[in-house]
XYZ file of C-alpha atoms in Angstrom:
515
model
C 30.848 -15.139 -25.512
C 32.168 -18.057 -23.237
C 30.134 -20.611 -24.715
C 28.924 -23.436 -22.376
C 30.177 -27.300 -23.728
C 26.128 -27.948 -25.028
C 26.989 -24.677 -27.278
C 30.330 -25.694 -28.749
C 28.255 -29.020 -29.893
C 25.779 -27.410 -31.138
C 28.360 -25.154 -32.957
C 30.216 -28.165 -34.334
C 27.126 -29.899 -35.519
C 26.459 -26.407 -37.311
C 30.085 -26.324 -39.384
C 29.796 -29.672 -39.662
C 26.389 -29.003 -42.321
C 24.310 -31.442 -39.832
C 20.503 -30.599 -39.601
C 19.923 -29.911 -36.145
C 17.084 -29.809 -33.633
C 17.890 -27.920 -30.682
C 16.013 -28.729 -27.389
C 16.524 -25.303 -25.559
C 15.258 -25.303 -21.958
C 13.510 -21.979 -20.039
C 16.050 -19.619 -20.025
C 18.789 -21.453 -21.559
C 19.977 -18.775 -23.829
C 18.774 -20.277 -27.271
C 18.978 -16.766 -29.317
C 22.181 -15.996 -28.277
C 23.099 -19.993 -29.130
C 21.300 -19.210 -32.529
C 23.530 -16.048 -33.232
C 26.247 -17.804 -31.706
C 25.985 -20.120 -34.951
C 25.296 -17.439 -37.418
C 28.764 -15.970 -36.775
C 30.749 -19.379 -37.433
C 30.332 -18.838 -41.032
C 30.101 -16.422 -43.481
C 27.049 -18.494 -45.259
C 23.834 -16.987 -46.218
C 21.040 -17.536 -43.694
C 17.923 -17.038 -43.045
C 16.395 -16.877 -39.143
C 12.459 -17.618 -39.194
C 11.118 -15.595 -35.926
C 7.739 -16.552 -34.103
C 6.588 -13.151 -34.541
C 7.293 -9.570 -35.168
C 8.509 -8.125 -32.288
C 11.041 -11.355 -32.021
C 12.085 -11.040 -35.580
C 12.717 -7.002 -35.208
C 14.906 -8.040 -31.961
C 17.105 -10.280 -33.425
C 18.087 -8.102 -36.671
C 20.442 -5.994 -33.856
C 21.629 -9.806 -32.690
C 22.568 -11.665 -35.918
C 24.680 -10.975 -38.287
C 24.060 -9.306 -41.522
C 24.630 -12.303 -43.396
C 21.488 -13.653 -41.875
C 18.172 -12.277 -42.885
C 15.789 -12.196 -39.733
C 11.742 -12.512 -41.117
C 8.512 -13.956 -40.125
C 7.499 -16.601 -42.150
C 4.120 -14.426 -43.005
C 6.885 -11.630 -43.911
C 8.401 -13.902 -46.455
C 5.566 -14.551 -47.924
C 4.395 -10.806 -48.479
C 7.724 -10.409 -49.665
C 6.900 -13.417 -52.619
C 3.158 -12.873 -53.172
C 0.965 -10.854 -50.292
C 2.158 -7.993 -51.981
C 0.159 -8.418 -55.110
C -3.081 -8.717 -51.989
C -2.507 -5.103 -50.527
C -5.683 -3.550 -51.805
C -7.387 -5.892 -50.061
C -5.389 -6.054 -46.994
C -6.386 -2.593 -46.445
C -10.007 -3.112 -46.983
C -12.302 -2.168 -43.989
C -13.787 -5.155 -41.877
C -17.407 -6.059 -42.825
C -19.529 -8.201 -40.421
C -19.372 -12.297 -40.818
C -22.901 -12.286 -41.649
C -22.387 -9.787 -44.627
C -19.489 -11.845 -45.907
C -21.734 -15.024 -45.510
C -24.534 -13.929 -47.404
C -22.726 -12.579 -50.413
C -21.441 -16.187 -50.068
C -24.953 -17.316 -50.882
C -25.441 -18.207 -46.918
C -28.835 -17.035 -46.459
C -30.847 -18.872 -44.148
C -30.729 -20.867 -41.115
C -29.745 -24.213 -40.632
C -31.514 -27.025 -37.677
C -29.257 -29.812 -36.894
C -30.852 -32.226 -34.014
C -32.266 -29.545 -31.617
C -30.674 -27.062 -32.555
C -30.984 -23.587 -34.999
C -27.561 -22.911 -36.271
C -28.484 -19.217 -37.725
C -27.135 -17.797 -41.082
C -24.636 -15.773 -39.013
C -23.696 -18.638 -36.971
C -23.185 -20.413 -40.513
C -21.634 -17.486 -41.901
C -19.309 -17.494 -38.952
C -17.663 -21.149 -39.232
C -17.343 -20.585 -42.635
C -14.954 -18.149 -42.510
C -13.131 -20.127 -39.445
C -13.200 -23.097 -41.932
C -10.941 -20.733 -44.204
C -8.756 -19.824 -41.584
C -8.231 -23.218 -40.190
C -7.351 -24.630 -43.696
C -4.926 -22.082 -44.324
C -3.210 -23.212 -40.340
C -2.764 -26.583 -42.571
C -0.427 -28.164 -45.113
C -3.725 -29.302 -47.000
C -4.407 -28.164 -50.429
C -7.814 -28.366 -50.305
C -10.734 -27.772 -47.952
C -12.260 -30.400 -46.711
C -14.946 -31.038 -43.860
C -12.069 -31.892 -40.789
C -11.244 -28.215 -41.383
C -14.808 -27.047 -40.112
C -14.783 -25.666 -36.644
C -16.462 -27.975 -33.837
C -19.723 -25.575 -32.303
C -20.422 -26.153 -28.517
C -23.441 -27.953 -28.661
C -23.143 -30.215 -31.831
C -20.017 -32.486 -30.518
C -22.064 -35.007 -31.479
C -20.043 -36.777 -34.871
C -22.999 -37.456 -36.840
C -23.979 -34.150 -35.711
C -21.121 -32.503 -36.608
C -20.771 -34.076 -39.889
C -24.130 -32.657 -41.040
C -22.941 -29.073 -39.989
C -19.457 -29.860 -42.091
C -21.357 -30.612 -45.374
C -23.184 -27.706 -45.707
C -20.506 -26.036 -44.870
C -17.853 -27.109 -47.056
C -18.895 -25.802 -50.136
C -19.341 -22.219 -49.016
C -15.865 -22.446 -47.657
C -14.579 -23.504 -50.943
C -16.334 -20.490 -52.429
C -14.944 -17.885 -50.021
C -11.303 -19.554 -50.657
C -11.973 -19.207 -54.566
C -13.379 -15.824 -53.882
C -9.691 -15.069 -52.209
C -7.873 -15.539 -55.371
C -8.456 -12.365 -56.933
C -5.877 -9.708 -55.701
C -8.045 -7.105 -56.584
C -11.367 -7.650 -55.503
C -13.913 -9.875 -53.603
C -16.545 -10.525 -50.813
C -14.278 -12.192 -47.800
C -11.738 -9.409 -46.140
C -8.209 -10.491 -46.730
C -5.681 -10.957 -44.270
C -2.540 -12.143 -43.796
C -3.156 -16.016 -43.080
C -4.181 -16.199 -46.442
C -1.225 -15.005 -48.352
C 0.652 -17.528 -46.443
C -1.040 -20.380 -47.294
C -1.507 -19.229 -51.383
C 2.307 -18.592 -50.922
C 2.806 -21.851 -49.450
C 0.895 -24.098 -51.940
C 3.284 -22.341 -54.695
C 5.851 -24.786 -53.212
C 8.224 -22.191 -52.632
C 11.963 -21.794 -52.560
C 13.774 -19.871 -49.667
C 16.837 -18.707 -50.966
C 19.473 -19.556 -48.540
C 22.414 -21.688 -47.240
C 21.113 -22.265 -44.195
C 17.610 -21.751 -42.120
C 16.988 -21.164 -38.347
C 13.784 -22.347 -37.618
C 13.056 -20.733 -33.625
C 9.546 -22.092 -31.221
C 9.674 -25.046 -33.562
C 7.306 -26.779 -30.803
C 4.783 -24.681 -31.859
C 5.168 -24.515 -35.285
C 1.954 -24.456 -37.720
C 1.574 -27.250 -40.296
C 2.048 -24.965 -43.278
C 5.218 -23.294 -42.000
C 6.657 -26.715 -41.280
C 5.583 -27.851 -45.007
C 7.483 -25.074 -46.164
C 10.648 -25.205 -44.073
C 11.076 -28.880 -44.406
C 10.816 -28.549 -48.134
C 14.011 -26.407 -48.306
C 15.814 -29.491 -47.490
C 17.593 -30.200 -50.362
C 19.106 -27.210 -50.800
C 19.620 -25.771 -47.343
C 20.744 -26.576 -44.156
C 17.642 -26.729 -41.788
C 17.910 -25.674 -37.804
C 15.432 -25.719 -35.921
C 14.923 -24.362 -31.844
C 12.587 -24.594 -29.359
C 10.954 -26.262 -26.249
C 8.791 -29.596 -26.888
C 7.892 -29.336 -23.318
C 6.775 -25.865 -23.646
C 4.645 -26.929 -26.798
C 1.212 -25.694 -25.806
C -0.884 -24.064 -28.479
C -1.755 -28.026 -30.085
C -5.242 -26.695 -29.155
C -5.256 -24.239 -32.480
C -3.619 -26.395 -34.617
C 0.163 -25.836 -33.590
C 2.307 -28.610 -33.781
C 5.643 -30.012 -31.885
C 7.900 -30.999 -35.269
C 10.937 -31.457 -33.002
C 11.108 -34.394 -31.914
C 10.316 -36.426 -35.053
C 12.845 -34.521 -37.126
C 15.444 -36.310 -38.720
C 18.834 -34.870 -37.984
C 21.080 -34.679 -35.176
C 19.804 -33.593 -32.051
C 21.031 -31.425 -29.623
C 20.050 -29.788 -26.049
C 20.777 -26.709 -24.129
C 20.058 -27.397 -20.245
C 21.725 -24.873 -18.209
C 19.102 -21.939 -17.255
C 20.795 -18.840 -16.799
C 16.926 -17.296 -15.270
C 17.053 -19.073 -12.228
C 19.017 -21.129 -9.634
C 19.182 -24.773 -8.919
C 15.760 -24.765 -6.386
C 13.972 -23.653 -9.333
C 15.424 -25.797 -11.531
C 14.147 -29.009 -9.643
C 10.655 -28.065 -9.827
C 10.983 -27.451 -13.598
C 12.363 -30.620 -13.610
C 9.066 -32.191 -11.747
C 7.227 -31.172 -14.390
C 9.289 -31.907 -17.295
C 9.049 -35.678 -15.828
C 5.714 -35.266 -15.711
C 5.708 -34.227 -19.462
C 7.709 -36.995 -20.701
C 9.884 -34.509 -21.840
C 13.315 -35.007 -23.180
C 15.420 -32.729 -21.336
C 16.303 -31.655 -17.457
C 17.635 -28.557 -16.641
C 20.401 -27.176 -14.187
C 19.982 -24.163 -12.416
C 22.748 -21.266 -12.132
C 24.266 -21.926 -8.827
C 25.225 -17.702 -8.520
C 21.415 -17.548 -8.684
C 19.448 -18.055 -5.628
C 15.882 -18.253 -7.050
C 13.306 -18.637 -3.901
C 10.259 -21.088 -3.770
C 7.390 -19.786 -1.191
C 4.810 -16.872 -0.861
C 4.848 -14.104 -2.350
C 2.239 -11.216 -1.252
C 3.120 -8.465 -3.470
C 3.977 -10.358 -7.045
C 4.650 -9.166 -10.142
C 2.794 -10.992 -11.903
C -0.146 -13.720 -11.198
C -0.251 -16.329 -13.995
C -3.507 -18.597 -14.349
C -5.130 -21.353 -16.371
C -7.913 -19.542 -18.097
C -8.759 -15.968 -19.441
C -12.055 -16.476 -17.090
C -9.575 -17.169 -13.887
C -7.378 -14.508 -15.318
C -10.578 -11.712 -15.078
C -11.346 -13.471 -11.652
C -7.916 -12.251 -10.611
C -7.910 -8.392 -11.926
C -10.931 -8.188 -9.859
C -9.679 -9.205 -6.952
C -6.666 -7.620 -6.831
C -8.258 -3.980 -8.680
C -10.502 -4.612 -5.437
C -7.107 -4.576 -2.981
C -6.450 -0.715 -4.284
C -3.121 -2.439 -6.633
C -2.966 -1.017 -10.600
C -3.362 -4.272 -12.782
C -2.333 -4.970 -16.452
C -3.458 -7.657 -18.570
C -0.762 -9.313 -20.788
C -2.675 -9.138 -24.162
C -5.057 -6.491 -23.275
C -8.563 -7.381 -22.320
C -10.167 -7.734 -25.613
C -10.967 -11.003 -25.165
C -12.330 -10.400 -22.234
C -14.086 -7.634 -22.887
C -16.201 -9.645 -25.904
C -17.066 -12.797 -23.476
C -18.913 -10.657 -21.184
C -20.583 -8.543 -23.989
C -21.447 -12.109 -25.290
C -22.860 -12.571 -22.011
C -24.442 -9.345 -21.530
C -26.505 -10.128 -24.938
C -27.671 -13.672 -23.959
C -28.918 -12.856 -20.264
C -30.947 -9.868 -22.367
C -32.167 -12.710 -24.173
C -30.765 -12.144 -27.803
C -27.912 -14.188 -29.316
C -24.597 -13.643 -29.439
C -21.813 -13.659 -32.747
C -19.438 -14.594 -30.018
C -17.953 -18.224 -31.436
C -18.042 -19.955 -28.177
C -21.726 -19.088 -27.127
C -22.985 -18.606 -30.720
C -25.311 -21.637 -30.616
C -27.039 -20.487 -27.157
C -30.380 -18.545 -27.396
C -30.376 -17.434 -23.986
C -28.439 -16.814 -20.653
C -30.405 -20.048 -18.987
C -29.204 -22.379 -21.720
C -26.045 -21.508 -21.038
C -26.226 -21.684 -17.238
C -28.055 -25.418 -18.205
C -25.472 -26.749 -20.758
C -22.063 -25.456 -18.518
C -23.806 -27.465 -15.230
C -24.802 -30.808 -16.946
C -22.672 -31.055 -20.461
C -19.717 -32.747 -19.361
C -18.765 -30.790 -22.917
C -19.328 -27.676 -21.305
C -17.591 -27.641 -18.200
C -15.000 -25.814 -19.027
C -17.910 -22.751 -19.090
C -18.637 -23.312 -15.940
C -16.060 -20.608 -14.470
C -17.827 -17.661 -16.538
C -21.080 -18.637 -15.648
C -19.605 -18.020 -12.110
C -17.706 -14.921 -12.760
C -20.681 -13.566 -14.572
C -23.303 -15.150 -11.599
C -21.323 -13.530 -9.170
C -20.096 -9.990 -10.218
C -22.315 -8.956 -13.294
C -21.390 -8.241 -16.952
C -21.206 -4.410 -15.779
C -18.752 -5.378 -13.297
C -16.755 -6.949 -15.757
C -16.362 -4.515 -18.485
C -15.878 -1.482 -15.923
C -12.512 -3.996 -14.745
C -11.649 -3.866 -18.107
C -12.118 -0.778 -18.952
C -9.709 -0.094 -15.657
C -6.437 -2.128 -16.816
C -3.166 -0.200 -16.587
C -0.620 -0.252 -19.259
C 2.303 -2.824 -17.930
C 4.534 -0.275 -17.973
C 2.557 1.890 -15.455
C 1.000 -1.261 -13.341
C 1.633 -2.574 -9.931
C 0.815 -6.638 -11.161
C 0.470 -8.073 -14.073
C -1.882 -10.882 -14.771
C -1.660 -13.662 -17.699
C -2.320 -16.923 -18.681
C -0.022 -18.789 -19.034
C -0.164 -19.361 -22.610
C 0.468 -15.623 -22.947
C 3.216 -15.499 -20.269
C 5.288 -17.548 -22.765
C 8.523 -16.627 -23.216
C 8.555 -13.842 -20.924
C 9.908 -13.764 -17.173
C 9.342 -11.111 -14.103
C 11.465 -10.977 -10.688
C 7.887 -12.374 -8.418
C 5.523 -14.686 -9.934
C 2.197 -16.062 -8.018
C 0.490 -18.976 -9.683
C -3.339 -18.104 -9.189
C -5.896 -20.996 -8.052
C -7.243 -21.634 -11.391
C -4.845 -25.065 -11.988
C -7.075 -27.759 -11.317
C -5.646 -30.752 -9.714
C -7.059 -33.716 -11.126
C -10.094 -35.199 -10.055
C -10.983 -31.987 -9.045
C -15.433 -32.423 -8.748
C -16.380 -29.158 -10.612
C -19.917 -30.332 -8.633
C -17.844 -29.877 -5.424
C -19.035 -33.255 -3.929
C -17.079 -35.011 -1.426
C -17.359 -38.771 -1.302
C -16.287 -40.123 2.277
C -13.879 -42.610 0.229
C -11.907 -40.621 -2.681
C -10.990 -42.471 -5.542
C -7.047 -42.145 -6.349
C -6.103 -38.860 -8.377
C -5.857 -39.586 -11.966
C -2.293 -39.248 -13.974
C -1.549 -35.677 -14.875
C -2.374 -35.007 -18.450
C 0.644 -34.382 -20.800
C -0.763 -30.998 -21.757
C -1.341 -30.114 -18.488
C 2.270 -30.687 -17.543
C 3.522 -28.842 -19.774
C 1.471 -25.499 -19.205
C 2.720 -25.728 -15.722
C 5.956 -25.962 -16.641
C 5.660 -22.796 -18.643
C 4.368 -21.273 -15.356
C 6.187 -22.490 -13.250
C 9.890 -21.437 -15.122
C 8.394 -17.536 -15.916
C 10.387 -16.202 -12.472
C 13.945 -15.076 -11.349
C 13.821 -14.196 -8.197
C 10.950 -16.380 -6.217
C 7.632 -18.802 -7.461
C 5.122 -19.027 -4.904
C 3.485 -22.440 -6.478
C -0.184 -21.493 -5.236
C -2.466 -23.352 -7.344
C -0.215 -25.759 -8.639
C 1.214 -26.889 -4.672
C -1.153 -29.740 -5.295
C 1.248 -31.343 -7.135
C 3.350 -31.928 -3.895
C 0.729 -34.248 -2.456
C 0.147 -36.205 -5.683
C 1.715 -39.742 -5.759
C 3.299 -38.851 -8.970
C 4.483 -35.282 -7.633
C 8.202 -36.661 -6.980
C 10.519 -34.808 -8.618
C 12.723 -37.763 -8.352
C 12.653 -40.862 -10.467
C 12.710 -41.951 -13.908
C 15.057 -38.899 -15.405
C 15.967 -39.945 -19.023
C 18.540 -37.502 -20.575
C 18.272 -36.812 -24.195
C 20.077 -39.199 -24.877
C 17.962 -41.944 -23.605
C 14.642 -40.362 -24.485
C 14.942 -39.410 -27.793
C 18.030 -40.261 -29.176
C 17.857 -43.903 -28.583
C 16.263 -44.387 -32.544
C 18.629 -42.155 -34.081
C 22.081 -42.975 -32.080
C 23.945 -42.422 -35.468
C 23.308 -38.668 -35.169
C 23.415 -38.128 -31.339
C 26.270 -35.779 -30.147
C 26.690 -37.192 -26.515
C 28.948 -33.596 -25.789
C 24.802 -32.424 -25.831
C 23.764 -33.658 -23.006
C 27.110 -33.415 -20.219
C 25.487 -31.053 -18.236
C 22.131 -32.535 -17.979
C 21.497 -33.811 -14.267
């Protein structure tokens, strides 16, 4: 390869035995950087993938001196092994689980009936968060929050009953032969990471370190002493802090590094990533390949429509399934599928195991709590969907979706558009502007639209940086007619915004080519 000048720094840092965090823009070529480094020496490394399918990819890319895993794959390796039995065993409802637990009855907190599957439910989630964490021990901030009881005190009666059945089912997990709770893989990570293991290697490459988990940065960080630790990603694409993900870039001691120039799209592009990365407080800009002439403006026949919500995303297959096109759904419609069962069972009248509506005893509730909760807004768009179209409706789109190999469109959030790119992208209506009056009232004197949340910014900027060839901004063309929309102004480079504390280990060769 012809490496570009960010690459030759980040190369030198590498030989040099530096810890490194790499910022690596959309499209900036950070696996090929990555392998770029692996070949430099003939040391012993070890690349930690996001998932699967990236980890199977880049076996064919590195080296052979670098072993290419997931981080749950090194931990079956170590211990999960001794867990297969009960890997394999076959799923068994929550509520079974819960009452060999001893979770037999309901529970009333305030107003409301939390029922022994409901219980038997967030107990298990309690589990599953815990083992997200670099905890060793369960403890009540690792219950789930139920729509409903947001309420602290509320919530703090729910957490102490809950607490010591999720200690039980955790205990319960320990055997590697038998037991009540199914098994799966989150849990052989986190009984692998409280070991306090020891990855045998000279060096680690840590990749979508923005979103890395708690436990998997306990373990990576701990290999410090012995290894050399790299890590790559995208704080300003960090966007799963909602489950428990967590940006460990930019408060990593070592040298830091960028990659800027986007090889996916031109220089037009670039500027509105750049809008948003302002907007983001992000640390990087990023320059467009001039050979590129990526397009901003409408698009009527896109590849792929890319919205806020999986309700807005099932809005969308409608709508277009309704214009005659084939329509895939990145991630399947699973998810989809079980929020309008969920609904299908409360406007029958019965409840729902669904962990969203769980707490609701009928289809009214709902329809109450989504219209006058501010906690519950965020229902209000399947309430509509489901108002307006039917559950039957709903499961007979699903039931439609094309494979994306043999589709016309594909839709997505964008959470699950994430690292992945298509020729035409439409951004679908679904990206609230803010102050946006989910009550739709219209005072004659506005008040002055609020800052754009971090998270926010970020999500669009994942959007907004999925295309190659032209980004028709739909919902998010707001953004041109709010008074912090300029994609001008305060531009800090790396340098400024985050190497300023730690100038002793800033390479300025990493950010030349910023703008």
């Amino acid at each position: 390869m012809n490496p570009t000048d960010e690459q030759t720094a980040a190369a030198d840092g590498f030989r040099a035995g530096d810890h490194i965090a790499l910022q690596a823009g959309a499209g900036t070529g950070k696996t090929t950087t990555l392998t770029f480094l692996a070949r430099t020496t003939d040391r012993r490394g070890c690349y930690i993938a996001y998932n699967r399918a990236i980890a199977q990819d880049a076996r064919a890319r590195f080296p052979s001196t670098v072993r290419c895993k997931t981080a749950h794959a090194l931990a079956y390796a170590a211990v999960g092994h001794r867990y297969t039995r009960r890997l394999n065993a076959p799923r068994r409802p929550a509520w079974q689980t819960g009452q060999a637990l001893g979770i037999t009855k309901a529970l009333r907190i305030g107003d409301r009936e939390i029922t022994q599957k409901a219980l038997s439910n967030a107990t298990l989630r309690t589990v599953t968060r815990f083992c997200h964490t670099a905890d060793e021990a369960i403890t009540r901030h690792h219950v789930p929050h139920l729509r409903g009881l947001e309420d602290p005190d509320l919530h703090a009666q729910l957490a102490a009953h809950i607490v010591p059945f999720a200690c039980k089912a955790w205990a319960d997990l320990q055997d590697p032969d038998d037991g009540v709770v199914r098994f799966d893989h989150d849990h052989y990570l986190k009984i692998w990471a409280l070991t306090q293991p020891r990855i045998n290697a000279d060096f680690l490459l840590l990749d979508e370190a923005q979103d890395t988990n708690p436990v998997v940065e306990q373990i990576f960080l701990a290999q410090r002493e012995h290894a050399q630790l790299v890590m790559v990603g995208d704080s300003a694409q960090a966007i799963y802090h909602w489950r428990g993900a967590k940006d460990i870039m930019t408060g990593f001691d070592g040298t830091q590094l960028a990659l800027s120039q986007s090889f996916r799209f031109g220089p037009d592009l670039a500027l509105e990533a750049n809008r948003w990365l302002r907007l983001a407080d992000a640390p990087i800009r990023l320059t467009g390949t001039p050979a590129l002439d990526t397009e901003l403006g409408p698009v009527t026949q896109p590849d792929a429509v890319l919205c806020r919500t999986n309700v807005g995303a099932m809005a969308q297959v409608m709508t277009l399934m309704a214009a005659g096109r084939r329509v895939a759904l990145a991630g399947g419609g699973d998810s989809l599928q079980a929020l309008a069962l969920a609904a299908r069972e409360l406007k029958e009248g019965r409840r729902t195991h669904h962990p969203e509506l769980i707490l609701f005893p009928c289809w009214g509730d709902l329809q109450d709590y989504a219209a006058h909760d501010p906690a519950g807004r965020d229902l209000q768009p399947l309430v509509n969907l489901v108002d307006t179209h039917g559950t039957d409706a709903i499961l007979t789109a699903v039931a439609r979706l094309a494979p994306e190999l043999h589709a016309q469109v594909t839709v997505s959030t964008a959470h699950k558009a994430k690292g992945r790119e298509w020729p035409r992208v439409l951004i679908a209506d679904d990206f609230a502007r803010p102050n946006d009056d989910p009550a739709g009232d219209h005072p004659a004197t506005p008040a002055p639209p609020d800052p754009i949340d971090d998270a926010e910014a970020r999500l669009a900027y994942v959007a907004v940086t999925r295309t190659r060839q032209c980004l028709d901004l739909g919902g998010l063309s707001w953004i041109h007619d709010h008074p912090d929309g300029s994609p001008t102004g305060p531009n800090p480079t790396l340098e400024g915004a985050q190497c300023a504390s730690n100038p002793r280990n800033f390479r300025p060769a990493a950010c030349d080519s910023a703008p």
